[in-house]
JSON list of C-alpha atoms in Angstrom, two decimals:
[
{"chain": "A", "resi": 7, "resn": "MET", "atom": "CA", "xyz": [-30.34, 12.09, 161.20]},
{"chain": "A", "resi": 8, "resn": "PRO", "atom": "CA", "xyz": [-33.79, 12.96, 160.47]},
{"chain": "A", "resi": 9, "resn": "LEU", "atom": "CA", "xyz": [-36.03, 11.84, 162.74]},
{"chain": "A", "resi": 10, "resn": "SER", "atom": "CA", "xyz": [-38.70, 8.63, 162.54]},
{"chain": "A", "resi": 11, "resn": "GLU", "atom": "CA", "xyz": [-42.68, 8.72, 162.41]},
{"chain": "A", "resi": 12, "resn": "ASP", "atom": "CA", "xyz": [-42.62, 7.84, 166.05]},
{"chain": "A", "resi": 13, "resn": "GLU", "atom": "CA", "xyz": [-39.64, 10.22, 167.15]},
{"chain": "A", "resi": 14, "resn": "LEU", "atom": "CA", "xyz": [-41.65, 12.67, 164.93]},
{"chain": "A", "resi": 15, "resn": "PHE", "atom": "CA", "xyz": [-44.75, 12.13, 167.71]},
{"chain": "A", "resi": 16, "resn": "LEU", "atom": "CA", "xyz": [-44.41, 11.43, 170.16]},
{"chain": "A", "resi": 17, "resn": "LEU", "atom": "CA", "xyz": [-42.07, 15.30, 170.28]},
{"chain": "A", "resi": 18, "resn": "SER", "atom": "CA", "xyz": [-44.95, 16.63, 168.66]},
{"chain": "A", "resi": 19, "resn": "PHE", "atom": "CA", "xyz": [-47.44, 15.37, 171.74]},
{"chain": "A", "resi": 20, "resn": "TYR", "atom": "CA", "xyz": [-45.11, 16.22, 174.43]},
{"chain": "A", "resi": 21, "resn": "ARG", "atom": "CA", "xyz": [-45.45, 19.92, 172.23]},
{"chain": "A", "resi": 22, "resn": "SER", "atom": "CA", "xyz": [-49.32, 19.33, 172.03]},
{"chain": "A", "resi": 23, "resn": "SER", "atom": "CA", "xyz": [-49.05, 18.71, 175.95]},
{"chain": "A", "resi": 24, "resn": "GLU", "atom": "CA", "xyz": [-47.38, 22.11, 176.92]},
{"chain": "A", "resi": 25, "resn": "ILE", "atom": "CA", "xyz": [-49.47, 24.05, 174.86]},
{"chain": "A", "resi": 26, "resn": "ASN", "atom": "CA", "xyz": [-52.39, 22.76, 176.48]},
{"chain": "A", "resi": 27, "resn": "GLY", "atom": "CA", "xyz": [-51.07, 22.63, 180.05]},
{"chain": "A", "resi": 28, "resn": "SER", "atom": "CA", "xyz": [-49.72, 26.38, 179.34]},
{"chain": "A", "resi": 29, "resn": "LEU", "atom": "CA", "xyz": [-53.87, 27.31, 178.04]},
{"chain": "A", "resi": 30, "resn": "PHE", "atom": "CA", "xyz": [-55.19, 25.78, 181.26]},
{"chain": "A", "resi": 31, "resn": "PHE", "atom": "CA", "xyz": [-52.72, 27.69, 183.54]},
{"chain": "A", "resi": 32, "resn": "GLY", "atom": "CA", "xyz": [-52.85, 30.97, 181.48]},
{"chain": "A", "resi": 33, "resn": "ARG", "atom": "CA", "xyz": [-56.54, 30.69, 181.91]},
{"chain": "A", "resi": 34, "resn": "LEU", "atom": "CA", "xyz": [-56.32, 29.96, 185.56]},
{"chain": "A", "resi": 35, "resn": "ALA", "atom": "CA", "xyz": [-53.84, 32.69, 186.55]},
{"chain": "A", "resi": 36, "resn": "ARG", "atom": "CA", "xyz": [-55.95, 34.94, 184.81]},
{"chain": "A", "resi": 37, "resn": "ALA", "atom": "CA", "xyz": [-58.94, 34.05, 187.27]},
{"chain": "A", "resi": 38, "resn": "LEU", "atom": "CA", "xyz": [-57.30, 33.44, 190.42]},
{"chain": "A", "resi": 39, "resn": "LYS", "atom": "CA", "xyz": [-57.34, 36.22, 192.71]},
{"chain": "A", "resi": 40, "resn": "PRO", "atom": "CA", "xyz": [-53.77, 37.94, 193.24]},
{"chain": "A", "resi": 41, "resn": "GLY", "atom": "CA", "xyz": [-51.70, 35.98, 196.09]},
{"chain": "A", "resi": 42, "resn": "PRO", "atom": "CA", "xyz": [-48.78, 33.42, 196.18]},
{"chain": "A", "resi": 43, "resn": "ILE", "atom": "CA", "xyz": [-51.03, 31.07, 194.07]},
{"chain": "A", "resi": 44, "resn": "GLN", "atom": "CA", "xyz": [-51.64, 33.13, 190.66]},
{"chain": "A", "resi": 45, "resn": "HIS", "atom": "CA", "xyz": [-48.48, 34.68, 191.02]},
{"chain": "A", "resi": 46, "resn": "ASP", "atom": "CA", "xyz": [-46.14, 31.16, 190.86]},
{"chain": "A", "resi": 47, "resn": "LEU", "atom": "CA", "xyz": [-49.25, 29.58, 188.32]},
{"chain": "A", "resi": 48, "resn": "THR", "atom": "CA", "xyz": [-48.16, 32.37, 185.36]},
{"chain": "A", "resi": 49, "resn": "LYS", "atom": "CA", "xyz": [-44.96, 31.96, 186.27]},
{"chain": "A", "resi": 50, "resn": "HIS", "atom": "CA", "xyz": [-46.19, 28.20, 185.45]},
{"chain": "A", "resi": 51, "resn": "PHE", "atom": "CA", "xyz": [-48.31, 29.30, 182.18]},
{"chain": "A", "resi": 52, "resn": "ALA", "atom": "CA", "xyz": [-44.97, 30.56, 180.80]},
{"chain": "A", "resi": 53, "resn": "ASP", "atom": "CA", "xyz": [-43.37, 28.10, 181.05]},
{"chain": "A", "resi": 54, "resn": "GLU", "atom": "CA", "xyz": [-45.41, 25.17, 179.58]},
{"chain": "A", "resi": 55, "resn": "ALA", "atom": "CA", "xyz": [-45.89, 28.34, 177.00]},
{"chain": "A", "resi": 56, "resn": "GLN", "atom": "CA", "xyz": [-42.13, 28.01, 176.53]},
{"chain": "A", "resi": 57, "resn": "HIS", "atom": "CA", "xyz": [-42.23, 24.69, 176.90]},
{"chain": "A", "resi": 58, "resn": "ALA", "atom": "CA", "xyz": [-44.04, 24.09, 173.87]},
{"chain": "A", "resi": 59, "resn": "TRP", "atom": "CA", "xyz": [-41.85, 26.36, 171.83]},
{"chain": "A", "resi": 60, "resn": "TYR", "atom": "CA", "xyz": [-38.76, 23.95, 172.78]},
{"chain": "A", "resi": 61, "resn": "TRP", "atom": "CA", "xyz": [-40.13, 21.55, 171.24]},
{"chain": "A", "resi": 62, "resn": "THR", "atom": "CA", "xyz": [-41.31, 23.75, 168.11]},
{"chain": "A", "resi": 63, "resn": "GLU", "atom": "CA", "xyz": [-37.57, 24.25, 167.48]},
{"chain": "A", "resi": 64, "resn": "CYS", "atom": "CA", "xyz": [-36.85, 21.24, 168.59]},
{"chain": "A", "resi": 65, "resn": "ILE", "atom": "CA", "xyz": [-38.41, 19.68, 165.56]},
{"chain": "A", "resi": 66, "resn": "ASP", "atom": "CA", "xyz": [-37.40, 21.88, 162.67]},
{"chain": "A", "resi": 67, "resn": "GLN", "atom": "CA", "xyz": [-33.20, 21.40, 164.27]},
{"chain": "A", "resi": 68, "resn": "LEU", "atom": "CA", "xyz": [-33.68, 18.06, 162.90]},
{"chain": "A", "resi": 69, "resn": "GLY", "atom": "CA", "xyz": [-35.68, 18.96, 160.02]},
{"chain": "A", "resi": 70, "resn": "SER", "atom": "CA", "xyz": [-39.54, 18.02, 160.45]},
{"chain": "A", "resi": 71, "resn": "ARG", "atom": "CA", "xyz": [-42.19, 20.14, 161.27]},
{"chain": "A", "resi": 72, "resn": "PRO", "atom": "CA", "xyz": [-44.71, 19.62, 164.32]},
{"chain": "A", "resi": 73, "resn": "ILE", "atom": "CA", "xyz": [-47.37, 17.27, 163.93]},
{"chain": "A", "resi": 74, "resn": "LYS", "atom": "CA", "xyz": [-51.50, 18.72, 164.39]},
{"chain": "A", "resi": 75, "resn": "LEU", "atom": "CA", "xyz": [-52.41, 16.17, 167.17]},
{"chain": "A", "resi": 76, "resn": "ALA", "atom": "CA", "xyz": [-55.99, 16.28, 167.53]},
{"chain": "A", "resi": 77, "resn": "ASP", "atom": "CA", "xyz": [-55.41, 16.00, 171.46]},
{"chain": "A", "resi": 78, "resn": "ALA", "atom": "CA", "xyz": [-53.53, 16.34, 174.27]},
{"chain": "A", "resi": 79, "resn": "TYR", "atom": "CA", "xyz": [-52.27, 14.19, 177.08]},
{"chain": "A", "resi": 80, "resn": "GLN", "atom": "CA", "xyz": [-54.24, 15.87, 179.98]},
{"chain": "A", "resi": 81, "resn": "ASP", "atom": "CA", "xyz": [-57.61, 15.39, 177.63]},
{"chain": "A", "resi": 82, "resn": "ARG", "atom": "CA", "xyz": [-57.03, 12.21, 179.40]},
{"chain": "A", "resi": 83, "resn": "TYR", "atom": "CA", "xyz": [-57.06, 13.39, 182.68]},
{"chain": "A", "resi": 84, "resn": "LEU", "atom": "CA", "xyz": [-59.99, 14.87, 182.76]},
{"chain": "A", "resi": 85, "resn": "GLU", "atom": "CA", "xyz": [-62.35, 11.79, 181.49]},
{"chain": "A", "resi": 86, "resn": "ALA", "atom": "CA", "xyz": [-60.24, 9.59, 184.03]},
{"chain": "A", "resi": 87, "resn": "VAL", "atom": "CA", "xyz": [-60.88, 12.01, 186.82]},
{"chain": "A", "resi": 88, "resn": "GLY", "atom": "CA", "xyz": [-63.47, 15.17, 186.04]},
{"chain": "A", "resi": 89, "resn": "LEU", "atom": "CA", "xyz": [-62.97, 18.49, 185.57]},
{"chain": "A", "resi": 90, "resn": "PRO", "atom": "CA", "xyz": [-60.97, 19.45, 188.91]},
{"chain": "A", "resi": 91, "resn": "MET", "atom": "CA", "xyz": [-63.32, 21.41, 191.47]},
{"chain": "A", "resi": 92, "resn": "ASN", "atom": "CA", "xyz": [-61.20, 24.41, 193.22]},
{"chain": "A", "resi": 93, "resn": "VAL", "atom": "CA", "xyz": [-57.82, 25.41, 193.37]},
{"chain": "A", "resi": 94, "resn": "MET", "atom": "CA", "xyz": [-56.82, 22.50, 195.67]},
{"chain": "A", "resi": 95, "resn": "GLU", "atom": "CA", "xyz": [-58.04, 19.46, 193.13]},
{"chain": "A", "resi": 96, "resn": "VAL", "atom": "CA", "xyz": [-56.07, 21.93, 190.23]},
{"chain": "A", "resi": 97, "resn": "LEU", "atom": "CA", "xyz": [-52.87, 21.44, 192.23]},
{"chain": "A", "resi": 98, "resn": "ALA", "atom": "CA", "xyz": [-53.05, 18.41, 193.07]},
{"chain": "A", "resi": 99, "resn": "ILE", "atom": "CA", "xyz": [-53.97, 16.82, 189.46]},
{"chain": "A", "resi": 100, "resn": "THR", "atom": "CA", "xyz": [-50.46, 18.98, 188.67]},
{"chain": "A", "resi": 101, "resn": "LEU", "atom": "CA", "xyz": [-48.83, 17.72, 190.81]},
{"chain": "A", "resi": 102, "resn": "VAL", "atom": "CA", "xyz": [-49.23, 13.84, 190.18]},
{"chain": "A", "resi": 103, "resn": "PHE", "atom": "CA", "xyz": [-48.91, 15.15, 186.17]},
{"chain": "A", "resi": 104, "resn": "GLU", "atom": "CA", "xyz": [-46.15, 17.24, 186.85]},
{"chain": "A", "resi": 105, "resn": "ARG", "atom": "CA", "xyz": [-44.37, 14.27, 188.59]},
{"chain": "A", "resi": 106, "resn": "ARG", "atom": "CA", "xyz": [-45.24, 12.10, 184.99]},
{"chain": "A", "resi": 107, "resn": "VAL", "atom": "CA", "xyz": [-43.81, 14.65, 182.26]},
{"chain": "A", "resi": 108, "resn": "ILE", "atom": "CA", "xyz": [-40.51, 13.72, 184.66]},
{"chain": "A", "resi": 109, "resn": "ASN", "atom": "CA", "xyz": [-40.71, 10.87, 185.07]},
{"chain": "A", "resi": 110, "resn": "GLN", "atom": "CA", "xyz": [-41.46, 10.38, 180.91]},
{"chain": "A", "resi": 111, "resn": "TYR", "atom": "CA", "xyz": [-38.58, 12.56, 180.13]},
{"chain": "A", "resi": 112, "resn": "ALA", "atom": "CA", "xyz": [-36.45, 11.04, 182.88]},
{"chain": "A", "resi": 113, "resn": "LYS", "atom": "CA", "xyz": [-37.25, 7.70, 180.30]},
{"chain": "A", "resi": 114, "resn": "HIS", "atom": "CA", "xyz": [-37.00, 9.61, 177.43]},
{"chain": "A", "resi": 115, "resn": "LEU", "atom": "CA", "xyz": [-33.46, 10.76, 178.19]},
{"chain": "A", "resi": 116, "resn": "ALA", "atom": "CA", "xyz": [-31.87, 7.29, 178.93]},
{"chain": "A", "resi": 117, "resn": "VAL", "atom": "CA", "xyz": [-33.06, 6.50, 175.43]},
{"chain": "A", "resi": 118, "resn": "PRO", "atom": "CA", "xyz": [-29.22, 4.54, 173.86]},
{"chain": "A", "resi": 119, "resn": "HIS", "atom": "CA", "xyz": [-28.14, 6.94, 170.60]},
{"chain": "A", "resi": 120, "resn": "LEU", "atom": "CA", "xyz": [-30.30, 10.04, 171.46]},
{"chain": "A", "resi": 121, "resn": "GLN", "atom": "CA", "xyz": [-30.50, 12.57, 168.79]},
{"chain": "A", "resi": 122, "resn": "PRO", "atom": "CA", "xyz": [-28.18, 15.51, 171.27]},
{"chain": "A", "resi": 123, "resn": "GLU", "atom": "CA", "xyz": [-30.88, 18.15, 170.12]},
{"chain": "A", "resi": 124, "resn": "ILE", "atom": "CA", "xyz": [-33.90, 16.68, 172.26]},
{"chain": "A", "resi": 125, "resn": "GLY", "atom": "CA", "xyz": [-31.66, 15.53, 174.76]},
{"chain": "A", "resi": 126, "resn": "ALA", "atom": "CA", "xyz": [-30.78, 19.06, 175.25]},
{"chain": "A", "resi": 127, "resn": "THR", "atom": "CA", "xyz": [-34.54, 20.68, 175.21]},
{"chain": "A", "resi": 128, "resn": "ILE", "atom": "CA", "xyz": [-35.03, 17.88, 178.29]},
{"chain": "A", "resi": 129, "resn": "ASN", "atom": "CA", "xyz": [-32.34, 19.00, 180.46]},
{"chain": "A", "resi": 130, "resn": "ARG", "atom": "CA", "xyz": [-34.15, 22.44, 179.83]},
{"chain": "A", "resi": 131, "resn": "ILE", "atom": "CA", "xyz": [-37.53, 21.52, 180.62]},
{"chain": "A", "resi": 132, "resn": "MET", "atom": "CA", "xyz": [-36.64, 19.04, 183.85]},
{"chain": "A", "resi": 133, "resn": "GLU", "atom": "CA", "xyz": [-35.13, 22.53, 185.55]},
{"chain": "A", "resi": 134, "resn": "ASP", "atom": "CA", "xyz": [-38.78, 24.07, 185.49]},
{"chain": "A", "resi": 135, "resn": "GLU", "atom": "CA", "xyz": [-40.15, 20.90, 185.76]},
{"chain": "A", "resi": 136, "resn": "ARG", "atom": "CA", "xyz": [-38.55, 20.54, 189.46]},
{"chain": "A", "resi": 137, "resn": "TRP", "atom": "CA", "xyz": [-39.61, 23.66, 189.86]},
{"chain": "A", "resi": 138, "resn": "HIS", "atom": "CA", "xyz": [-43.52, 22.76, 188.62]},
{"chain": "A", "resi": 139, "resn": "VAL", "atom": "CA", "xyz": [-43.61, 20.41, 191.03]},
{"chain": "A", "resi": 140, "resn": "GLN", "atom": "CA", "xyz": [-41.47, 22.00, 194.48]},
{"chain": "A", "resi": 141, "resn": "TRP", "atom": "CA", "xyz": [-44.14, 25.16, 194.16]},
{"chain": "A", "resi": 142, "resn": "VAL", "atom": "CA", "xyz": [-47.34, 23.15, 193.68]},
{"chain": "A", "resi": 143, "resn": "ARG", "atom": "CA", "xyz": [-46.36, 20.41, 196.21]},
{"chain": "A", "resi": 144, "resn": "ASP", "atom": "CA", "xyz": [-45.49, 23.35, 198.88]},
{"chain": "A", "resi": 145, "resn": "ALA", "atom": "CA", "xyz": [-48.30, 25.37, 197.69]},
{"chain": "A", "resi": 146, "resn": "LEU", "atom": "CA", "xyz": [-50.90, 22.16, 198.97]},
{"chain": "A", "resi": 147, "resn": "VAL", "atom": "CA", "xyz": [-48.85, 22.35, 202.30]},
{"chain": "A", "resi": 148, "resn": "ASP", "atom": "CA", "xyz": [-50.02, 25.56, 202.16]},
{"chain": "A", "resi": 149, "resn": "LEU", "atom": "CA", "xyz": [-53.33, 25.03, 201.13]},
{"chain": "A", "resi": 150, "resn": "GLU", "atom": "CA", "xyz": [-54.07, 22.59, 204.82]},
{"chain": "A", "resi": 151, "resn": "PRO", "atom": "CA", "xyz": [-55.44, 25.01, 206.64]},
{"chain": "A", "resi": 152, "resn": "ARG", "atom": "CA", "xyz": [-58.29, 25.11, 204.64]},
{"chain": "A", "resi": 153, "resn": "PHE", "atom": "CA", "xyz": [-58.64, 21.76, 202.94]},
{"chain": "A", "resi": 154, "resn": "GLY", "atom": "CA", "xyz": [-57.00, 19.48, 206.05]},
{"chain": "A", "resi": 155, "resn": "LYS", "atom": "CA", "xyz": [-54.07, 17.25, 204.68]},
{"chain": "A", "resi": 156, "resn": "ASP", "atom": "CA", "xyz": [-56.22, 14.45, 204.74]},
{"chain": "A", "resi": 157, "resn": "HIS", "atom": "CA", "xyz": [-58.54, 15.67, 201.79]},
{"chain": "A", "resi": 158, "resn": "ILE", "atom": "CA", "xyz": [-55.69, 16.95, 200.41]},
{"chain": "A", "resi": 159, "resn": "ASP", "atom": "CA", "xyz": [-53.72, 13.51, 200.25]},
{"chain": "A", "resi": 160, "resn": "ALA", "atom": "CA", "xyz": [-57.05, 11.36, 199.62]},
{"chain": "A", "resi": 161, "resn": "THR", "atom": "CA", "xyz": [-57.22, 13.76, 196.88]},
{"chain": "A", "resi": 162, "resn": "LEU", "atom": "CA", "xyz": [-53.38, 13.09, 195.79]},
{"chain": "A", "resi": 163, "resn": "LYS", "atom": "CA", "xyz": [-53.87, 9.13, 195.95]},
{"chain": "A", "resi": 164, "resn": "ARG", "atom": "CA", "xyz": [-57.20, 9.26, 193.54]},
{"chain": "A", "resi": 165, "resn": "TYR", "atom": "CA", "xyz": [-55.53, 11.31, 190.85]},
{"chain": "A", "resi": 166, "resn": "ARG", "atom": "CA", "xyz": [-52.36, 9.16, 191.26]},
{"chain": "A", "resi": 167, "resn": "GLN", "atom": "CA", "xyz": [-55.02, 6.43, 191.02]},
{"chain": "A", "resi": 168, "resn": "ALA", "atom": "CA", "xyz": [-55.89, 7.83, 187.70]},
{"chain": "A", "resi": 169, "resn": "ASP", "atom": "CA", "xyz": [-52.37, 8.78, 186.21]},
{"chain": "A", "resi": 170, "resn": "GLN", "atom": "CA", "xyz": [-51.06, 5.47, 186.52]},
{"chain": "A", "resi": 171, "resn": "ASP", "atom": "CA", "xyz": [-54.82, 4.24, 184.63]},
{"chain": "A", "resi": 172, "resn": "VAL", "atom": "CA", "xyz": [-54.32, 6.80, 182.35]},
{"chain": "A", "resi": 173, "resn": "TYR", "atom": "CA", "xyz": [-50.76, 6.18, 181.61]},
{"chain": "A", "resi": 174, "resn": "ALA", "atom": "CA", "xyz": [-50.81, 2.55, 181.30]},
{"chain": "A", "resi": 175, "resn": "GLN", "atom": "CA", "xyz": [-54.04, 3.15, 178.62]},
{"chain": "A", "resi": 176, "resn": "ALA", "atom": "CA", "xyz": [-51.45, 5.30, 176.77]},
{"chain": "A", "resi": 177, "resn": "LEU", "atom": "CA", "xyz": [-48.99, 2.76, 176.98]},
{"chain": "A", "resi": 178, "resn": "VAL", "atom": "CA", "xyz": [-51.08, 0.52, 175.17]},
{"chain": "A", "resi": 179, "resn": "GLU", "atom": "CA", "xyz": [-52.49, 2.66, 172.29]},
{"chain": "A", "resi": 180, "resn": "TYR", "atom": "CA", "xyz": [-49.13, 4.00, 171.55]},
{"chain": "A", "resi": 181, "resn": "GLU", "atom": "CA", "xyz": [-47.22, 0.87, 171.46]},
{"chain": "A", "resi": 182, "resn": "GLY", "atom": "CA", "xyz": [-46.64, 0.49, 168.61]},
{"chain": "A", "resi": 183, "resn": "ARG", "atom": "CA", "xyz": [-44.98, 4.23, 168.48]},
{"chain": "A", "resi": 184, "resn": "LEU", "atom": "CA", "xyz": [-43.36, 4.41, 172.40]},
{"chain": "A", "resi": 185, "resn": "GLY", "atom": "CA", "xyz": [-40.74, 0.86, 170.79]},
{"chain": "A", "resi": 186, "resn": "PHE", "atom": "CA", "xyz": [-37.68, 3.36, 170.40]},
{"chain": "A", "resi": 187, "resn": "LEU", "atom": "CA", "xyz": [-38.27, 4.24, 174.36]},
{"chain": "A", "resi": 188, "resn": "SER", "atom": "CA", "xyz": [-37.39, 0.50, 175.29]},
{"chain": "A", "resi": 189, "resn": "PRO", "atom": "CA", "xyz": [-34.95, -0.86, 172.89]},
{"chain": "A", "resi": 190, "resn": "SER", "atom": "CA", "xyz": [-34.79, -4.10, 173.05]},
{"chain": "A", "resi": 191, "resn": "PRO", "atom": "CA", "xyz": [-31.04, -5.60, 173.86]},
{"chain": "A", "resi": 192, "resn": "THR", "atom": "CA", "xyz": [-29.76, -5.70, 170.58]},
{"chain": "A", "resi": 193, "resn": "ASP", "atom": "CA", "xyz": [-30.88, -2.22, 169.52]},
{"chain": "A", "resi": 194, "resn": "THR", "atom": "CA", "xyz": [-28.88, -0.79, 172.42]},
{"chain": "A", "resi": 195, "resn": "ASP", "atom": "CA", "xyz": [-25.72, -2.14, 170.84]},
{"chain": "A", "resi": 196, "resn": "ARG", "atom": "CA", "xyz": [-26.34, -0.18, 167.97]},
{"chain": "A", "resi": 197, "resn": "THR", "atom": "CA", "xyz": [-23.21, 1.52, 166.51]},
{"chain": "A", "resi": 198, "resn": "ASP", "atom": "CA", "xyz": [-24.81, 4.13, 164.25]},
{"chain": "A", "resi": 199, "resn": "ASP", "atom": "CA", "xyz": [-24.42, 7.94, 165.35]},
{"chain": "A", "resi": 200, "resn": "ARG", "atom": "CA", "xyz": [-27.67, 8.30, 165.58]}
]
């Protein structure tokens, strides 16, 4: 079945966010001095670019073309908390964001009658997302001697609060477009093969 307008919007939103993540991490990987963080950040950058391609390919397989969007989800983070000032803050906001991505994709996977192409794309991306969370978490632990565990924990707490605020705002703003992610009980009883 062809994508609905709302589904196309959300998949395009995912694609746009992956592109933004890739561009951000690519610039950062280029600027960091060689070492474990630069190494893993370069892989992260490549994954994000690949994810944007996966969404482009998925949308194409479903007979559509991605919508050009003016902003991405990450832009809202920067508005809420400002530009990260050091590598620890970059990693902290990345950890919070990657967990949000995993939660969002898991929610999307639970949609009744999910088109197989969308499910396959999310599952493919989720393999990388789990690694993203792991490497960033490990890097933050490695940065504790430099920044202090309490400071890192406080930064994570601040970013988690910002994430909750940004996500709640996005849900309100896109409420009409995201209804298919939380179908009513009668929607889950549909018998079509969508």
